[in-house]
Amino acid sequence: GCRIKNGDYEGALETIEAGLGLGGGEGVAGMMFDRVVAYERLYDFDSAKKSMEEYLQMFPDDEVARRENVFLSSR
């Protein structure tokens, strides 16, 4: 989202976690992927990898996420 574009990665994570806590909805995939990106930008690669695993369990056919996962695995 917007906070990621503004460089507020911690704020973005708070917003994402709150949104995911509300459950379902069409925006879940985007929020989950943004969570991975925010952790990467914070250099928290362990959390990024964990979030990516959760994402790929729910959305296994996402090619962009698969490529990002390859990048993450090298961190």
N, CA and C of each residue as an Amber inpcrd file, in Angstrom:
protein
   225
   0.7520000  -1.1910000   0.0000000   0.0000000   0.0000000   0.0000000
   0.8050000   1.2760000   0.0000000   0.1120000   2.2760000   0.3360000
   0.6150000   3.6470000   0.3550000   1.7730000   3.8520000   1.3150000
   1.6680000   3.2590000   2.5000000   2.7260000   3.4760000   3.4870000
   4.0390000   2.8900000   3.0070000   3.9730000   1.7830000   2.2800000
   5.1950000   1.1880000   1.7440000   5.8270000   2.1730000   0.7660000
   5.0220000   2.7730000  -0.1070000   5.5500000   3.7410000  -1.0730000
   6.1760000   4.9410000  -0.3680000   5.6650000   5.2880000   0.7860000
   6.1950000   6.4290000   1.5430000   7.3830000   6.0520000   2.4210000
   7.7420000   4.7690000   2.4490000   8.8810000   4.3360000   3.2470000
   8.5650000   4.0320000   4.6940000   7.2790000   4.0410000   5.0490000
   6.8700000   3.7430000   6.4320000   6.5470000   2.2560000   6.5380000
   7.5920000   1.4310000   6.5730000   7.4020000  -0.0200000   6.5340000
   6.7870000  -0.5610000   7.8140000   7.1730000  -0.0010000   8.9580000
   6.5910000  -0.4660000  10.2230000   5.1140000  -0.0900000  10.2970000
   4.7820000   1.1190000   9.8620000   3.3800000   1.5380000   9.8170000
   2.5820000   0.6740000   8.8550000   3.2130000   0.3350000   7.7340000
   2.5530000  -0.5280000   6.7540000   2.2510000  -1.8880000   7.3750000
   3.2140000  -2.4360000   8.1110000   3.0010000  -3.7410000   8.7470000
   1.8460000  -3.6870000   9.7420000   1.7620000  -2.6080000  10.5100000
   0.6510000  -2.4710000  11.4600000  -0.6870000  -2.4560000  10.7270000
  -0.7560000  -1.6960000   9.6450000  -1.9830000  -1.6040000   8.8620000
  -2.3310000  -2.9580000   8.2410000  -1.3320000  -3.6430000   7.7030000
  -1.5360000  -4.9530000   7.0790000  -2.0380000  -5.9650000   8.1070000
  -1.3730000  -6.0150000   9.2630000  -1.7820000  -6.9730000  10.2970000
  -3.2180000  -6.6990000  10.7490000  -3.5630000  -5.4200000  10.8900000
  -4.9360000  -5.0640000  11.2820000  -5.9120000  -5.5140000  10.2100000
  -5.5680000  -5.2800000   8.9470000  -6.4380000  -5.6780000   7.8430000
  -6.6040000  -7.1800000   7.7610000  -5.5200000  -7.9090000   7.9350000
  -5.5930000  -9.3750000   7.8900000  -6.3930000  -9.9080000   9.0720000
  -6.3340000  -9.2060000  10.2040000  -7.0850000  -9.6090000  11.3840000
  -8.5870000  -9.5270000  11.1680000  -8.9950000  -8.6980000  10.2220000
 -10.4180000  -8.5730000   9.9200000 -10.9190000  -9.7550000   9.0920000
  -9.9810000 -10.5210000   8.5290000 -10.3500000 -11.7190000   7.7940000
 -10.7100000 -11.4520000   6.3560000 -10.8350000 -12.5480000   5.6010000
 -11.2570000 -12.5980000   4.2070000 -11.1660000 -11.3380000   3.3790000
 -11.8990000 -11.3430000   2.3040000 -11.9210000 -10.1860000   1.4370000
 -10.9600000 -10.3270000   0.2770000 -11.1800000  -9.4910000  -0.7120000
 -10.3980000  -9.5510000  -1.9390000  -8.9770000  -9.0510000  -1.7640000
  -8.7370000  -8.2270000  -0.7650000  -7.4260000  -7.6270000  -0.6060000
  -6.4110000  -8.4670000   0.1340000  -6.7890000  -9.6750000   0.5340000
  -5.8970000 -10.5010000   1.3580000  -4.5820000 -10.7860000   0.6460000
  -4.6200000 -11.1840000  -0.6110000  -3.3930000 -11.5160000  -1.3350000
  -2.4610000 -10.3100000  -1.3820000  -3.0020000  -9.1550000  -1.7070000
  -2.1820000  -7.9440000  -1.7750000  -1.5770000  -7.5880000  -0.4390000
  -2.3880000  -7.6850000   0.6210000  -1.8650000  -7.3620000   1.9570000
  -0.7740000  -8.3370000   2.3620000  -0.9860000  -9.6160000   2.0730000
   0.0160000 -10.6110000   2.4610000   1.3260000 -10.4000000   1.6990000
   1.2200000 -10.0520000   0.4110000   2.4240000  -9.8160000  -0.3780000
   3.1220000  -8.5400000   0.0930000   2.3360000  -7.5090000   0.3920000
   2.9150000  -6.2620000   0.9030000   3.6390000  -6.4940000   2.2240000
   3.1240000  -7.4240000   3.0250000   3.7740000  -7.7390000   4.2990000
   5.1760000  -8.3020000   4.0380000   5.3030000  -9.1720000   3.0430000
   6.6090000  -9.7290000   2.6830000   7.5630000  -8.5960000   2.2860000
   7.0770000  -7.7070000   1.4210000   7.9010000  -6.5880000   0.9440000
   8.3400000  -5.6900000   2.1050000   7.4150000  -5.3890000   3.0080000
   7.7510000  -4.5290000   4.1460000   8.8360000  -5.1700000   5.0120000
   8.7250000  -6.4670000   5.2750000   9.7640000  -7.1350000   6.0630000
  11.1120000  -7.1040000   5.3350000  11.0780000  -7.2890000   4.0050000
  12.3290000  -7.2300000   3.2440000  12.9800000  -5.8580000   3.3940000
  12.1900000  -4.8090000   3.2660000  12.7250000  -3.4470000   3.3340000
  13.2810000  -3.1360000   4.7220000  12.7600000  -3.8360000   5.7490000
  13.2630000  -3.6740000   7.1090000  14.4380000  -4.6160000   7.3920000
  14.8560000  -5.3680000   6.3640000  15.9330000  -6.3520000   6.4830000
  15.6190000  -7.4440000   7.5030000  14.3230000  -7.7150000   7.7000000
  13.8940000  -8.8060000   8.5820000  13.5460000  -9.9900000   7.6820000
  14.6100000 -10.6470000   7.1860000  14.4140000 -11.6940000   6.1960000
  13.7680000 -12.9450000   6.7640000  13.9720000 -13.2250000   8.0560000
  13.3110000 -14.3810000   8.6610000  11.7920000 -14.1970000   8.6240000
  11.3260000 -13.0170000   9.0100000   9.8890000 -12.7490000   8.9830000
   9.3710000 -12.7110000   7.5490000  10.1760000 -12.1740000   6.6370000
   9.7780000 -12.1300000   5.2280000   9.5990000 -13.5440000   4.6830000
  10.5310000 -14.4330000   5.0120000  10.4430000 -15.8150000   4.5320000
   9.2120000 -16.5120000   5.1020000   8.9640000 -16.2980000   6.3870000
   7.8000000 -16.9110000   7.0260000   6.5050000 -16.3990000   6.3780000
   6.4450000 -15.1120000   6.1400000   5.2600000 -14.5260000   5.5160000
   5.0860000 -15.0430000   4.0900000   6.1980000 -15.2180000   3.3830000
   6.1320000 -15.7400000   2.0170000   5.6390000 -17.1830000   2.0220000
   6.0690000 -17.9770000   2.9910000   5.5850000 -19.3640000   3.0820000
   4.0730000 -19.3830000   3.2510000   3.5640000 -18.5220000   4.1390000
   2.1160000 -18.4330000   4.3540000   1.4110000 -18.0210000   3.0660000
   1.9920000 -17.0450000   2.3740000   1.4040000 -16.5510000   1.1350000
   1.3260000 -17.6660000   0.0980000   2.4340000 -18.3880000  -0.0920000
   2.4730000 -19.4290000  -1.1240000   1.5770000 -20.6170000  -0.7830000
   1.3020000 -20.8360000   0.5020000   0.3480000 -21.8900000   0.8640000
  -1.0480000 -21.5210000   0.3730000  -1.3750000 -20.2370000   0.4540000
  -2.7010000 -19.7790000   0.0400000  -2.7940000 -19.5070000  -1.4570000
  -1.6770000 -19.0740000  -2.0450000  -1.6720000 -18.6820000  -3.4580000
  -0.4880000 -19.3440000  -4.1800000  -0.5290000 -20.6830000  -4.3180000
   0.6260000 -21.4160000  -4.8560000   0.9200000 -21.1430000  -6.3320000
  -0.0180000 -20.5930000  -7.0630000   0.1780000 -20.3830000  -8.5020000
   0.6930000 -18.9940000  -8.8560000   1.0300000 -18.1990000  -7.8730000
   1.4840000 -16.8310000  -8.1140000   2.9560000 -16.8500000  -8.5420000
   3.1930000 -16.6370000  -9.8370000   4.5610000 -16.7030000 -10.3780000
   5.4500000 -15.5830000  -9.8450000   4.8950000 -14.3970000  -9.6640000
   5.6820000 -13.2810000  -9.1220000   6.1790000 -13.6410000  -7.7260000
   5.2990000 -14.2100000  -6.9200000   5.6790000 -14.6090000  -5.5620000
   6.7230000 -15.7250000  -5.5960000   6.5950000 -16.6380000  -6.5330000
   7.5940000 -17.7020000  -6.6370000   8.9810000 -17.1350000  -6.9290000
   9.0410000 -16.1570000  -7.8500000  10.3310000 -15.5310000  -8.1640000
  10.8710000 -14.7710000  -6.9580000   9.9880000 -14.0880000  -6.2600000
  10.3930000 -13.3470000  -5.0570000  10.9140000 -14.3210000  -3.9920000
  10.3030000 -15.4800000  -3.9250000  10.7290000 -16.4920000  -2.9490000
  12.1330000 -16.9790000  -3.2530000  12.4820000 -17.0960000  -4.5300000
  13.8300000 -17.4820000  -4.9090000  14.8190000 -16.4300000  -4.4270000
  14.4590000 -15.1480000  -4.6090000  15.3000000 -14.0560000  -4.1120000
  15.4660000 -14.1670000  -2.5960000  14.3570000 -14.3860000  -1.8990000
  14.3930000 -14.4680000  -0.4360000  15.2530000 -15.6220000   0.0470000
  15.2020000 -16.7320000  -0.6630000  15.9340000 -17.9190000  -0.2020000
  17.4370000 -17.6860000  -0.2190000  17.8710000 -16.6700000  -0.9600000
  19.3150000 -16.3760000  -1.0100000  19.7350000 -15.3720000   0.0750000
  18.8020000 -14.9220000   0.8780000  19.1220000 -13.9370000   1.9240000
  19.4650000 -14.6110000   3.2250000
